[in-house]
Each structure stands twice: as structure tokens, then as C-alpha cells.
Tab-separated table of C-alpha atoms and ligand atoms in Angstrom:
chain	number	residue	atom	x	y	z
A	1	MET	CA	-29.042	-52.931	40.162
A	2	LYS	CA	-31.547	-54.319	37.786
A	3	ILE	CA	-34.655	-52.363	37.100
A	4	THR	CA	-37.769	-54.236	35.486
A	5	THR	CA	-40.877	-52.069	34.132
A	6	ASN	CA	-43.786	-52.287	31.810
A	7	LEU	CA	-42.830	-48.766	30.545
A	8	GLN	CA	-39.997	-49.830	28.760
A	9	TRP	CA	-39.253	-46.283	27.196
A	10	MET	CA	-38.631	-45.337	30.835
A	11	GLU	CA	-35.684	-47.593	31.301
A	12	ALA	CA	-32.718	-44.996	30.846
A	13	ASP	CA	-34.832	-42.426	32.834
A	14	PHE	CA	-35.141	-44.950	36.120
A	15	ILE	CA	-31.337	-45.730	35.580
A	16	GLU	CA	-30.396	-41.644	35.707
A	17	ALA	CA	-33.049	-41.226	38.508
A	18	SER	CA	-31.620	-43.998	40.924
A	19	LYS	CA	-27.730	-44.127	39.849
A	20	PHE	CA	-26.921	-41.263	42.923
A	21	PHE	CA	-28.235	-43.495	45.894
A	22	GLU	CA	-25.531	-45.485	47.504
A	23	ASN	CA	-25.418	-49.326	47.956
A	24	THR	CA	-27.871	-50.139	45.068
A	25	GLU	CA	-25.713	-52.913	43.438
A	26	ASP	CA	-27.685	-55.856	44.002
A	27	LEU	CA	-30.814	-54.274	44.286
A	28	GLU	CA	-33.569	-55.765	42.154
A	29	ILE	CA	-36.751	-53.272	41.767
A	30	SER	CA	-39.835	-53.860	39.929
A	31	HIS	CA	-41.820	-51.012	38.466
A	32	THR	CA	-45.540	-51.205	36.904
A	33	HIS	CA	-47.591	-48.277	35.534
A	34	PHE	CA	-50.972	-48.395	34.836
A	35	GLU	CA	-54.086	-45.986	34.482
A	36	GLU	CA	-57.756	-45.756	35.041
A	37	ALA	CA	-59.360	-42.515	33.394
A	38	THR	CA	-57.472	-40.046	34.460
A	39	VAL	CA	-55.424	-41.488	37.416
A	40	VAL	CA	-51.768	-42.769	37.071
A	41	PHE	CA	-50.821	-45.884	39.266
A	42	ASP	CA	-47.168	-46.694	40.082
A	43	THR	CA	-46.089	-49.763	42.195
A	44	VAL	CA	-42.714	-50.225	43.015
A	45	ASP	CA	-41.274	-53.548	44.675
A	46	VAL	CA	-37.764	-53.446	46.256
A	47	LEU	CA	-36.162	-55.713	48.941
A	48	GLY	CA	-39.624	-57.325	49.532
A	49	LYS	CA	-41.628	-53.763	50.158
A	50	CYS	CA	-44.308	-52.671	47.918
A	51	PHE	CA	-44.941	-48.805	47.208
A	52	GLU	CA	-47.989	-48.109	45.482
A	53	PHE	CA	-48.226	-44.245	44.436
A	54	SER	CA	-51.223	-42.339	42.241
A	55	LYS	CA	-51.996	-39.158	40.800
A	56	ASP	CA	-54.929	-37.499	38.906
A	57	ILE	CA	-53.455	-35.748	35.940
A	58	GLY	CA	-56.445	-34.540	34.411
A	59	ASN	CA	-57.281	-34.527	30.715
A	60	VAL	CA	-54.282	-34.209	28.992
A	61	GLU	CA	-53.103	-36.044	25.865
A	62	GLY	CA	-50.126	-36.570	23.743
A	63	ILE	CA	-46.467	-35.068	24.899
A	64	GLU	CA	-48.257	-33.493	27.806
A	65	LYS	CA	-49.386	-36.611	28.893
A	66	LYS	CA	-46.199	-38.506	28.314
A	67	ARG	CA	-44.317	-35.698	30.497
A	68	TYR	CA	-46.831	-36.536	33.423
A	69	VAL	CA	-46.550	-40.308	33.170
A	70	LYS	CA	-42.476	-39.958	33.132
A	71	ARG	CA	-42.720	-37.415	36.105
A	72	TYR	CA	-44.807	-39.772	38.392
A	73	ALA	CA	-43.302	-43.034	37.867
A	74	LYS	CA	-39.701	-41.212	38.401
A	75	LEU	CA	-40.972	-39.715	41.395
A	76	ALA	CA	-42.733	-43.288	42.413
A	77	LEU	CA	-39.056	-44.985	42.085
A	78	TYR	CA	-37.380	-41.914	43.864
A	79	LYS	CA	-39.922	-42.515	46.769
A	80	ALA	CA	-39.563	-46.023	47.252
A	81	LEU	CA	-35.663	-46.030	46.846
A	82	SER	CA	-35.413	-43.070	49.179
A	83	SER	CA	-37.366	-45.149	52.096
A	84	VAL	CA	-35.998	-48.639	51.630
A	85	LEU	CA	-32.510	-47.012	51.567
A	86	GLY	CA	-32.966	-44.207	54.015
A	87	GLN	CA	-31.249	-41.670	51.607
A	88	LYS	CA	-32.207	-38.091	50.214
A	89	LEU	CA	-30.796	-36.902	47.350
A	90	ILE	CA	-30.314	-32.968	46.973
A	91	TRP	CA	-32.089	-32.707	44.030
A	92	GLY	CA	-34.667	-35.287	44.566
A	93	ALA	CA	-36.232	-37.270	41.720
A	94	MET	CA	-35.280	-34.416	39.120
A	95	THR	CA	-32.936	-35.581	36.138
A	96	GLY	CA	-33.040	-32.927	33.598
A	97	ILE	CA	-30.163	-30.779	32.843
A	98	ARG	CA	-32.151	-27.590	32.813
A	99	PRO	CA	-33.920	-26.884	36.410
A	100	VAL	CA	-34.330	-23.301	35.861
A	101	LYS	CA	-36.203	-23.679	32.540
A	102	TYR	CA	-38.174	-26.842	34.236
A	103	ALA	CA	-39.088	-24.082	36.890
A	104	TYR	CA	-40.332	-21.400	34.277
A	105	SER	CA	-42.657	-24.433	32.608
A	106	LEU	CA	-44.331	-25.163	36.037
A	107	GLY	CA	-45.366	-21.395	35.920
A	108	LYS	CA	-45.616	-19.335	39.146
A	109	ASN	CA	-46.233	-22.244	41.355
A	110	TRP	CA	-42.872	-23.769	40.344
A	111	ARG	CA	-41.504	-23.988	43.946
A	112	GLU	CA	-43.854	-25.746	45.597
A	113	GLU	CA	-44.371	-28.052	42.700
A	114	MET	CA	-40.461	-28.969	42.909
A	115	ALA	CA	-40.357	-29.136	46.660
A	116	GLU	CA	-43.742	-31.541	46.677
A	117	GLU	CA	-43.353	-33.308	43.512
A	118	MET	CA	-40.107	-33.527	42.604
A	119	LEU	CA	-38.852	-33.391	46.335
A	120	VAL	CA	-35.941	-30.934	45.645
A	121	ASP	CA	-34.034	-29.404	48.695
A	122	GLU	CA	-34.828	-26.161	49.690
A	123	SER	CA	-30.919	-25.063	49.246
A	124	LYS	CA	-31.493	-25.713	45.476
A	125	LEU	CA	-34.733	-24.255	45.033
A	126	ASP	CA	-33.195	-21.015	46.837
A	127	ILE	CA	-30.652	-20.838	44.120
A	128	VAL	CA	-33.198	-21.368	41.289
A	129	GLY	CA	-35.550	-18.658	42.789
A	130	ARG	CA	-32.320	-15.978	42.909
A	131	ILE	CA	-31.410	-17.353	39.226
A	132	ILE	CA	-35.137	-16.741	37.967
A	133	GLU	CA	-34.832	-12.919	39.866
A	134	GLU	CA	-31.655	-12.487	38.104
A	135	GLN	CA	-33.146	-13.226	34.688
A	136	LYS	CA	-35.688	-10.593	35.105
A	137	GLY	CA	-35.183	-8.284	32.292
A	138	ILE	CA	-33.072	-10.370	30.042
A	139	TYR	CA	-35.193	-13.480	29.920
A	140	GLU	CA	-37.708	-13.003	26.742
A	141	LEU	CA	-39.366	-15.313	24.665
A	142	LYS	CA	-39.710	-13.713	21.333
A	143	ASN	CA	-39.912	-14.972	17.944
A	144	ASP	CA	-36.548	-14.392	15.944
A	145	ASN	CA	-34.414	-13.747	19.028
A	146	CYS	CA	-31.287	-15.308	17.720
A	147	ASP	CA	-28.026	-15.807	19.673
A	148	PHE	CA	-24.730	-16.560	17.191
A	149	PHE	CA	-22.374	-19.160	18.068
A	150	VAL	CA	-18.867	-19.768	16.281
A	151	SER	CA	-16.626	-22.854	17.050
A	152	ILE	CA	-13.005	-22.542	17.296
A	153	PRO	CA	-11.958	-26.482	18.218
A	154	PHE	CA	-8.489	-25.700	19.024
A	155	CYS	CA	-6.428	-25.664	22.052
A	156	PRO	CA	-2.680	-25.219	22.720
A	157	SER	CA	-2.631	-28.484	24.505
A	158	ARG	CA	-5.756	-30.932	25.846
A	159	CYS	CA	-6.293	-30.500	29.569
A	160	LEU	CA	-6.762	-33.914	31.224
A	161	TYR	CA	-10.423	-33.537	32.331
A	162	CYS	CA	-11.807	-32.066	29.238
A	163	SER	CA	-14.316	-33.654	27.109
A	164	PHE	CA	-15.148	-30.760	24.925
A	165	LEU	CA	-14.163	-30.992	20.913
A	166	SER	CA	-10.698	-29.753	20.876
A	167	ASN	CA	-7.820	-30.265	18.479
A	168	GLU	CA	-4.243	-29.572	19.270
A	169	ILE	CA	-3.664	-26.484	17.378
A	170	GLY	CA	0.207	-27.016	16.733
A	171	LYS	CA	-0.649	-30.172	15.339
A	172	GLU	CA	-3.352	-29.077	12.912
A	173	LYS	CA	-2.614	-29.385	8.961
A	174	GLN	CA	-5.995	-27.863	8.030
A	175	LEU	CA	-6.209	-25.220	10.252
A	176	ASP	CA	-6.023	-22.308	7.346
A	177	GLY	CA	-8.768	-24.665	5.410
A	178	TYR	CA	-10.769	-24.661	8.591
A	179	ILE	CA	-10.784	-20.801	8.876
A	180	ASP	CA	-11.707	-20.120	5.229
A	181	ALA	CA	-14.620	-22.796	5.406
A	182	LEU	CA	-15.745	-21.096	8.621
A	183	VAL	CA	-15.599	-17.647	7.365
A	184	LYS	CA	-17.470	-18.866	4.257
A	185	GLU	CA	-20.139	-20.136	6.964
A	186	ILE	CA	-20.475	-17.496	8.728
A	187	GLU	CA	-20.815	-15.116	5.837
A	188	ASN	CA	-23.926	-17.210	4.897
A	189	ALA	CA	-25.189	-17.385	8.013
A	190	LYS	CA	-25.441	-13.513	8.863
A	191	PRO	CA	-27.981	-12.623	6.723
A	192	LEU	CA	-30.414	-15.206	8.493
A	193	ILE	CA	-30.495	-13.241	11.322
A	194	LYS	CA	-33.108	-10.741	12.235
A	195	ASN	CA	-33.085	-10.190	16.057
A	196	LEU	CA	-29.237	-10.723	17.140
A	197	ARG	CA	-29.264	-11.013	20.849
A	198	SER	CA	-25.511	-11.986	21.661
A	199	VAL	CA	-22.075	-13.344	19.595
A	200	TYR	CA	-20.271	-16.068	21.278
A	201	VAL	CA	-17.043	-17.463	19.898
A	202	GLY	CA	-16.312	-20.450	21.433
A	203	GLY	CA	-14.255	-23.661	22.002
A	204	GLY	CA	-11.700	-24.745	22.328
A	205	THR	CA	-9.736	-21.647	22.734
A	206	PRO	CA	-10.391	-19.228	20.344
A	207	VAL	CA	-7.300	-17.195	20.911
A	208	SER	CA	-5.085	-19.712	20.075
A	209	LEU	CA	-5.337	-19.010	16.462
A	210	PRO	CA	-2.502	-17.026	14.976
A	211	LEU	CA	-3.623	-13.372	15.214
A	212	HIS	CA	-3.816	-13.393	11.401
A	213	LEU	CA	-6.658	-16.017	11.110
A	214	LEU	CA	-8.029	-14.548	14.432
A	215	GLU	CA	-8.539	-11.616	12.817
A	216	LYS	CA	-10.302	-13.386	9.531
A	217	VAL	CA	-12.928	-14.719	11.845
A	218	LEU	CA	-13.758	-11.499	13.589
A	219	LYS	CA	-13.843	-9.656	10.351
A	220	ALA	CA	-16.270	-12.167	9.027
A	221	ILE	CA	-18.447	-11.462	12.255
A	222	GLY	CA	-18.314	-7.949	11.737
A	223	LYS	CA	-19.136	-5.051	13.833
A	224	VAL	CA	-22.359	-6.096	15.919
A	225	ASP	CA	-24.393	-4.018	18.289
A	226	CYS	CA	-24.611	-6.500	21.471
A	227	GLU	CA	-22.907	-8.698	23.953
A	228	TYR	CA	-20.014	-10.031	22.219
A	229	THR	CA	-18.023	-12.998	23.921
A	230	VAL	CA	-14.820	-14.657	22.799
A	231	GLU	CA	-13.727	-17.565	25.110
A	232	ALA	CA	-10.526	-16.466	25.294
A	233	GLY	CA	-9.797	-19.344	27.770
A	234	ARG	CA	-6.076	-20.544	28.867
A	235	PRO	CA	-4.221	-17.574	30.268
A	236	ASP	CA	-1.047	-19.009	28.463
A	237	VAL	CA	-2.309	-18.012	25.018
A	238	ILE	CA	-3.950	-14.356	26.049
A	239	GLU	CA	-1.258	-11.774	25.122
A	240	ARG	CA	-1.435	-7.789	24.591
A	241	GLU	CA	-1.843	-7.927	20.551
A	242	THR	CA	-4.398	-10.643	21.013
A	243	LEU	CA	-6.654	-8.288	23.067
A	244	GLN	CA	-6.006	-5.075	21.368
A	245	LEU	CA	-7.351	-7.242	18.292
A	246	LEU	CA	-10.604	-8.097	20.238
A	247	GLN	CA	-11.301	-4.784	21.184
A	248	LYS	CA	-10.663	-3.370	17.572
A	249	TYR	CA	-13.735	-5.919	16.521
A	250	GLY	CA	-15.806	-4.812	19.138
A	251	VAL	CA	-15.381	-7.857	21.454
A	252	THR	CA	-17.186	-6.580	25.116
A	253	ARG	CA	-16.469	-9.672	27.199
A	254	ILE	CA	-13.610	-12.651	27.357
A	255	CYS	CA	-13.102	-15.771	29.767
A	256	VAL	CA	-9.944	-15.723	31.611
A	257	ASN	CA	-10.327	-19.527	33.113
A	258	PRO	CA	-8.397	-20.355	36.285
A	259	GLN	CA	-10.084	-23.703	36.815
A	260	THR	CA	-7.954	-23.820	39.810
A	261	PHE	CA	-5.412	-21.314	41.573
A	262	ASN	CA	-3.348	-23.871	42.754
A	263	ASP	CA	0.108	-24.575	40.657
A	264	LYS	CA	0.212	-28.380	41.822
A	265	THR	CA	-2.770	-28.985	40.160
A	266	LEU	CA	-2.522	-26.843	36.957
A	267	LYS	CA	0.239	-28.932	36.285
A	268	ILE	CA	-1.529	-32.403	36.875
A	269	ILE	CA	-4.618	-31.389	34.978
A	270	GLY	CA	-1.873	-30.065	31.912
A	271	ARG	CA	-2.946	-26.201	31.751
A	272	LYS	CA	0.390	-24.810	31.217
A	273	HIS	CA	-0.096	-21.630	32.925
A	274	THR	CA	0.541	-20.697	36.510
A	275	ALA	CA	-1.583	-18.956	39.295
A	276	GLU	CA	0.847	-16.031	38.362
A	277	ASP	CA	-0.421	-15.791	34.517
A	278	ILE	CA	-4.118	-15.733	35.578
A	279	TYR	CA	-3.277	-12.763	37.604
A	280	LYS	CA	-1.140	-11.090	34.999
A	281	LYS	CA	-3.598	-11.757	32.106
A	282	PHE	CA	-6.522	-10.853	34.410
A	283	GLU	CA	-5.215	-7.687	34.671
A	284	LEU	CA	-4.403	-7.189	31.072
A	285	ALA	CA	-7.921	-7.919	30.430
A	286	LYS	CA	-9.319	-5.455	32.629
A	287	GLU	CA	-7.015	-2.776	31.241
A	288	PHE	CA	-8.607	-2.946	27.950
A	289	GLY	CA	-12.038	-2.499	29.602
A	290	PHE	CA	-13.720	-6.205	29.169
A	291	SER	CA	-16.191	-7.729	31.081
A	292	VAL	CA	-14.666	-10.625	32.589
A	293	ASN	CA	-15.653	-14.052	33.022
A	294	MET	CA	-13.599	-16.703	35.315
A	295	ASP	CA	-14.368	-20.454	34.973
A	296	LEU	CA	-13.516	-22.891	38.277
A	297	ILE	CA	-13.872	-26.624	38.747
A	298	ALA	CA	-14.642	-28.387	42.005
A	299	GLY	CA	-13.593	-31.780	42.246
A	300	LEU	CA	-9.947	-31.678	40.181
A	301	THR	CA	-7.605	-34.122	40.846
A	302	GLY	CA	-5.733	-34.392	43.595
A	303	GLU	CA	-7.815	-31.123	45.347
A	304	SER	CA	-9.197	-31.000	48.876
A	305	PHE	CA	-12.066	-28.699	50.305
A	306	ASP	CA	-9.056	-26.219	51.210
A	307	ASP	CA	-7.596	-26.460	47.625
A	308	PHE	CA	-10.908	-25.257	46.240
A	309	LYS	CA	-11.538	-22.961	48.931
A	310	TYR	CA	-8.622	-21.202	47.984
A	311	SER	CA	-9.358	-20.749	44.295
A	312	ILE	CA	-12.897	-19.326	45.053
A	313	ASP	CA	-11.338	-16.615	47.301
A	314	LYS	CA	-8.728	-16.096	45.338
A	315	ALA	CA	-11.669	-15.437	42.250
A	316	VAL	CA	-13.515	-13.615	44.604
A	317	GLU	CA	-10.708	-11.108	45.179
A	318	LEU	CA	-9.860	-10.444	41.660
A	319	ASN	CA	-13.622	-9.286	41.471
A	320	PRO	CA	-14.502	-10.315	37.650
A	321	ASP	CA	-17.741	-9.722	36.407
A	322	ASN	CA	-18.837	-13.261	36.077
A	323	ILE	CA	-17.665	-16.281	38.097
A	324	THR	CA	-18.776	-20.105	36.962
A	325	VAL	CA	-18.386	-22.818	39.222
A	326	HIS	CA	-18.263	-26.101	37.116
A	327	THR	CA	-18.479	-29.278	39.224
A	328	LEU	CA	-16.218	-32.146	37.689
A	329	SER	CA	-17.757	-34.337	35.052
A	330	LEU	CA	-16.133	-37.434	33.801
A	331	LYS	CA	-17.430	-37.793	30.447
A	332	LYS	CA	-16.446	-40.240	28.025
A	333	GLY	CA	-13.612	-38.345	25.888
A	334	SER	CA	-11.642	-36.854	28.757
A	335	LYS	CA	-8.182	-38.480	29.727
A	336	LEU	CA	-9.223	-38.260	32.930
A	337	LYS	CA	-12.082	-40.744	32.750
A	338	GLU	CA	-9.789	-43.682	32.079
A	339	THR	CA	-6.991	-42.764	34.946
A	340	THR	CA	-8.752	-41.433	37.942
A	341	GLU	CA	-11.228	-42.169	40.313
A	342	ARG	CA	-13.571	-39.225	41.363
A	343	LEU	CA	-13.576	-37.515	44.765
A	344	ALA	CA	-15.874	-38.551	47.628
A	345	GLU	CA	-19.094	-36.909	46.637
A	346	GLY	CA	-19.739	-35.510	50.323
A	347	GLU	CA	-16.414	-33.403	49.636
A	348	ILE	CA	-17.415	-31.904	46.717
A	349	SER	CA	-20.634	-31.243	47.929
A	350	LYS	CA	-19.028	-29.259	50.786
A	351	MET	CA	-16.791	-27.260	47.932
A	352	ILE	CA	-20.215	-26.615	45.973
A	353	ASP	CA	-21.583	-25.230	49.214
A	354	TYR	CA	-18.558	-23.080	50.059
A	355	SER	CA	-18.987	-21.460	46.457
A	356	VAL	CA	-22.526	-20.562	47.312
A	357	TYR	CA	-22.060	-18.946	50.401
A	358	LYS	CA	-19.069	-17.256	49.327
A	359	LEU	CA	-19.872	-15.704	46.118
A	360	ILE	CA	-23.580	-14.478	47.335
A	361	ASN	CA	-21.794	-12.798	50.321
A	362	ASN	CA	-19.478	-11.199	48.075
A	363	GLY	CA	-22.062	-9.203	45.684
A	364	TYR	CA	-22.487	-12.135	43.228
A	365	ASN	CA	-25.534	-13.706	42.405
A	366	PRO	CA	-26.288	-17.047	40.513
A	367	TYR	CA	-27.693	-16.040	37.142
A	368	TYR	CA	-27.781	-19.250	35.180
A	369	MET	CA	-27.413	-23.241	36.130
A	370	TYR	CA	-27.265	-26.375	34.473
A	371	ARG	CA	-27.008	-30.332	35.120
A	372	GLN	CA	-24.690	-32.710	33.087
A	373	LYS	CA	-24.457	-36.696	32.847
A	374	TYR	CA	-21.461	-38.162	34.629
A	375	MET	CA	-21.268	-35.076	37.114
A	376	ALA	CA	-19.676	-35.930	40.495
A	377	GLY	CA	-22.162	-35.861	43.314
A	378	ASN	CA	-25.674	-35.041	41.340
A	379	LEU	CA	-24.856	-31.421	41.593
A	380	GLU	CA	-24.770	-28.592	39.159
A	381	ASN	CA	-22.779	-25.957	37.049
A	382	THR	CA	-23.751	-22.474	38.060
A	383	GLY	CA	-22.830	-19.036	36.698
A	384	TYR	CA	-22.690	-15.920	39.092
A	385	THR	CA	-22.803	-12.355	38.129
A	386	LYS	CA	-22.245	-9.118	39.508
A	387	LYS	CA	-25.394	-7.054	39.387
A	388	GLY	CA	-26.391	-6.057	35.964
A	389	LYS	CA	-23.289	-8.092	34.000
A	390	ALA	CA	-25.202	-11.323	33.330
A	391	CYS	CA	-24.235	-13.014	30.251
A	392	ILE	CA	-26.930	-12.965	27.922
A	393	TYR	CA	-25.661	-15.900	25.735
A	394	ASN	CA	-25.647	-18.052	28.586
A	395	ILE	CA	-29.258	-17.289	29.455
A	396	ASP	CA	-30.489	-17.687	26.394
A	397	VAL	CA	-28.756	-21.109	25.592
A	398	MET	CA	-29.446	-22.777	29.112
A	399	GLU	CA	-33.052	-21.730	29.112
A	400	GLU	CA	-33.395	-22.302	25.353
A	401	ILE	CA	-35.434	-19.031	25.078
A	402	SER	CA	-34.001	-18.068	21.560
A	403	ASP	CA	-32.575	-19.347	18.537
A	404	ASN	CA	-28.998	-20.436	18.327
A	405	LEU	CA	-27.386	-19.801	14.840
A	406	ALA	CA	-24.124	-21.935	15.304
A	407	CYS	CA	-21.050	-22.249	12.816
A	408	GLY	CA	-18.073	-24.372	12.761
A	409	ALA	CA	-17.384	-28.331	13.271
A	410	ASN	CA	-19.582	-29.938	15.981
A	411	ALA	CA	-21.784	-26.553	16.160
A	412	VAL	CA	-25.409	-27.535	16.647
A	413	THR	CA	-28.018	-24.839	15.400
A	414	LYS	CA	-31.306	-24.757	17.336
A	415	LYS	CA	-34.659	-23.036	16.042
A	416	LEU	CA	-37.408	-22.621	18.241
A	417	ILE	CA	-41.012	-23.300	17.182
A	418	LEU	CA	-42.581	-21.230	19.915
A	419	SER	CA	-46.264	-22.018	18.979
A	420	GLU	CA	-45.793	-25.824	19.283
A	421	ASN	CA	-43.345	-25.342	22.232
A	422	ARG	CA	-40.718	-27.489	20.555
A	423	ILE	CA	-36.780	-27.168	19.235
A	424	GLU	CA	-35.360	-28.483	16.163
A	425	ARG	CA	-31.643	-28.820	15.456
A	426	TYR	CA	-29.075	-29.130	12.780
A	427	GLY	CA	-25.446	-30.647	13.876
A	428	ALA	CA	-22.534	-29.952	11.861
A	429	PRO	CA	-19.656	-32.757	11.536
A	430	LYS	CA	-17.416	-32.908	14.146
A	431	ASP	CA	-14.019	-33.897	12.119
A	432	ILE	CA	-12.405	-31.126	10.683
A	433	LYS	CA	-11.734	-32.559	7.492
A	434	THR	CA	-15.047	-33.522	6.763
A	435	TYR	CA	-16.274	-30.055	7.841
A	436	ILE	CA	-13.958	-28.260	5.280
A	437	GLU	CA	-15.292	-30.840	2.390
A	438	LYS	CA	-18.927	-30.517	3.629
A	439	VAL	CA	-18.977	-27.040	4.329
A	440	ASP	CA	-21.163	-25.830	0.889
A	441	LYS	CA	-23.809	-28.841	1.672
A	442	ILE	CA	-23.599	-27.728	5.332
A	443	ILE	CA	-24.680	-24.095	4.211
A	444	GLU	CA	-27.245	-25.134	2.279
A	445	GLU	CA	-28.797	-27.566	4.464
A	446	LYS	CA	-28.586	-25.295	7.374
A	447	ASN	CA	-29.986	-22.393	5.726
A	448	LYS	CA	-32.927	-24.403	4.545
A	449	PHE	CA	-33.301	-25.764	8.035
A	450	PHE	CA	-33.161	-22.137	9.648
A	451	LEU	CA	-35.723	-20.588	6.980
A	452	ASP	CA	-37.948	-23.622	7.154
A	453	ASN	CA	-38.632	-24.095	10.852
A	454	THR	CA	-40.374	-20.960	11.909
A	455	LEU	CA	-42.688	-20.059	14.110
B	1	LIG	C1	-15.528	-25.235	26.355
B	1	LIG	S1	-14.515	-25.111	27.441
B	1	LIG	C2	-13.294	-23.875	27.157
B	1	LIG	C3	-12.642	-23.194	27.847
B	1	LIG	C4	-11.410	-22.885	27.684
B	1	LIG	N1	-10.597	-23.642	26.604
B	1	LIG	C5	-10.177	-23.084	28.601
B	1	LIG	O1	-10.019	-24.009	29.002
B	1	LIG	O2	-10.032	-21.878	29.545
B	1	LIG	C6	-15.497	-24.471	28.895
B	1	LIG	C7	-15.335	-24.766	30.413
B	1	LIG	O3	-15.972	-26.144	30.758
B	1	LIG	C8	-15.279	-26.779	31.683
B	1	LIG	N2	-15.115	-28.132	31.758
B	1	LIG	C9	-14.454	-28.659	30.929
B	1	LIG	N3	-14.344	-30.099	30.948
B	1	LIG	C10	-15.232	-30.129	32.228
B	1	LIG	C11	-15.473	-30.891	33.083
B	1	LIG	N4	-14.916	-32.462	32.352
B	1	LIG	N5	-15.868	-31.102	34.225
B	1	LIG	C12	-16.348	-29.855	34.367
B	1	LIG	N6	-16.086	-28.566	34.240
B	1	LIG	C13	-15.474	-28.745	32.809
B	1	LIG	C14	-14.216	-25.442	32.182
B	1	LIG	O4	-14.303	-25.103	33.221
B	1	LIG	C15	-14.027	-24.586	30.698
B	1	LIG	O5	-13.329	-23.455	31.106
B	2	LIG	S1	-10.359	-26.835	28.904
B	2	LIG	FE1	-10.533	-25.185	27.580
B	2	LIG	S2	-8.065	-25.477	26.814
B	2	LIG	FE2	-8.294	-27.379	28.113
B	2	LIG	S3	-8.585	-29.086	26.392
B	2	LIG	FE3	-10.614	-28.297	27.055
B	2	LIG	S4	-11.638	-26.358	25.717
B	2	LIG	FE4	-9.077	-26.989	25.523
């Protein structure tokens, strides 16, 4: 597909908006945008047909105007392609990764606007509506609200599909150096926090750390009086002693992630644990009274609809507080990217539809959602919760309604400038050696960044 446009800055958005249409390889599309007074005009030529659209966007300026121009140009392209190819996309012309944040930004008519202006399917609007309902009482936009993230980018081994930063713990020579640098960063970050909403120790697989190093991190974080998650992660490294330690330091929520309950798939994706381990470690976690989340992935290598259905059914039987359903995303950096073709998109969408049906009918409500690039079938990741058990951290991060103070390699600190409706970011280096060497500079720069960007 080739797209020419006089809005050159829109090229990437156009590619994003059209990539989920089928049979577009040989298409040549030409787009022209012009404006008269407060009206924007978009003309799209494709396969010898010319489509013309116009919209009065009113007297808007700057970033807001750019948003409207973008919205109606994308919509024009979507409508033209949809008409010529006879295809509809479930998310319509929406390309952003935060559909719920977008809905909030539209105000109380979000449903009509997303249906009419973005052509989003009713089934997805229903989920967005449920999420907004579930977030009531947690969703809060207030200066100085802050979530605290600690990055432990180590795992017992690398899973085939994963594109997160993760280093094999057994091969890491600088583990002690990393934890010392991290502890220093945590201690320097804590005084910056005014209103702590939640703590999240993620990765990677934090509990793959030797106990004495995990304890150093927990001790540095100290006692907190809010939701406190440790992404325990892989059942093969969750032990009684680890959970005892987490309990001692006040952790309230952990993740015990199956990804799938099929042993054959677990082997293929390199998870080094069995379905039996998942049951055992889940029971152990419940014995300690933790709130538990379980991650599942739709579209894993070799899995059919029935395999995925089996995993969803098993997760529901176990009845954890949260279940997060991911759609496989083949990003750069995963081993799978180079070796496998993804499943037929129709099959994955059937899986996601089943997860919605099964979870909602068994007392789970969706409470946050995000979309990713390179995601199979133009779908989404959705977190589900039992009543009153939603994870504050996930909501704050997905809706970007709170500062995020983040420590460790590859951690991104975010500061909300509420008065200007924008967000500033500070990212730490990915590489462990560089992170350790630069930690003093990172602390200094990040503290300045956090304190300078206020209101
Ligand atoms: C940061 S990872 C850490 C999880 C933890 N280490 C574990 O493996 O159980 C969080 C979650 O992202 C999901 N995930 C990772 N790579 C993915 C991919 N390529 N596509 C879809 N979901 C993915 C998995 O469900 C995973 O549990
Ligand atoms: S899925 Fe989890 S355990 Fe596997 S490589 Fe990614 S972060 Fe590590």
C-alpha cells in the first residue's frame, strides 16, 4: 500500500489506521487536506473513487486544532477504505493505545462520539462503558497523586513471546551492583512523594531475585499504607519463603501468571513450569491472603480456540481477584517475532469474545484496557476484576491520571502537568551496566525533573 498526503506529519497515523484492512498490498491512496474558515476538508482517492468529507471544527487553536485535524483525516481514510474494500474494523478509525482515556477526554457524550466519529463497534463501547463504571471511586485527578514503580528486569529464563526488558538472572554478573544502585535510587525518590496511591514492583520477575536481595529492595521501599503489588509472575519461582517475605513487608497483591493452562504450550513458549505448578502456587498465595492477579494470553503459538477457552475456564474456576487477558503482540525484541506467523485474526477475535462473555458472566468486570502496536487482530488487553478489587496502579497508569515515580533500569518517570493537560517523561537507561554507572546522575536529574515539572 502506498499513501501520499499533503499532511506529511500524518503519514504514520495513516499507516496505523489502515494496516488492519485486508488485501491492501497493491492499493495506492491519495489524501488531500484543506481548510476554509473553521471547516476542514479531506479528500481521499482510492481505486479510482474519490471520497470527500468536511467538518466544522469551530474556533480551535494549537494542539486542540491539530487533534481535530488528525481525527477527521483518519476518519476520512477509514471511511474511504471501508467503503472500497467492504470491510469494517472493530475499533473503527481509532488507533490510540488508551481507548478509555480517550473516552474520558470526550466528556459525557463519549459513547455517541466514539460511535459516530470513530465508528467504534458497539461491543467495544460496551466494555469501555463498563470500565468507566468500575473505575468510579478510584479515578481521581488531583495534583501530587503519585504511584511508585520499581523495576526488576530479571527472569529465570526468557519466554519466547516476551518483548519486555528481561535479563536471565543466572547469567547476570552485576546483580548485587544493580540492587545496590536501585536501593539508592529508591531511598532518594521516596521523599519526593506527597500522596502515594500505590506501589508496584514489576519486571521481569521480581521474585526470581535471591531472597536477601529481594529483602533489600522491600526494606528500601519500607512500610506503605496503600495497595502494594509485587509481580511475582512465574509459578516456578514462587516459594513459601518468598511469600512470607512479601507478607512481612506489607505487600497486598501479587501476580501468579499462567499465560496458559496447557502444558504443551507452556513448554513451547519456554515457561519452565506446568499447569500443576500454577494450581499449587495459587493455593499458596491464597493461604497468605494476597489479592491475586492472573495473566493470560490469547493467540499463543499452536493454541486453538478450545485451548484458550480451557485456560479461561480454568482461571475462572480458581476465582482470583483479577484476571488480565492479553492479546499476543509480536513486538521487536521477542524471540517469537522472527520465527512464527500469528494465528488467523478471526480465531483470536473469537478468543477475546469468549473471554468477555465468560468473565462477565462469572462476576468479573473489565476495569482497564489498553491496545498495543503489533497486536494480533487489532484487538486489546483487558484487566478484569471481582467487585471492589480493581488494581489502582493499573487504572492510574492506563488512564494517566497520576504521577508515576519510577526507579530502576528502563523505568520511565511521568509527571502530569494538569493545568496544561500534558505529561513530561524521564527515562532511565535500559542497560544494566550503564544504569549502575550512571545512578547518581539519574537520581540528580530525575529529582530535578520531578520537582521542576509541577502544576
Ligand atoms: C511485564 S510481563 C511480566 C510477567 C511475569 N514476568 C510473568 O512472566 O509471569 C507482564 C505480562 O505481559 C504479558 N506479555 C508479555 N509479552 C507479551 C506479548 N508479546 N504479547 C502479549 N502479552 C504479553 C504477559 O501476560 C505477562 O504476564
Ligand atoms: S513473560 Fe515474564 S518471565 Fe517471561 S521473559 Fe517476559 S517478563 Fe520474563
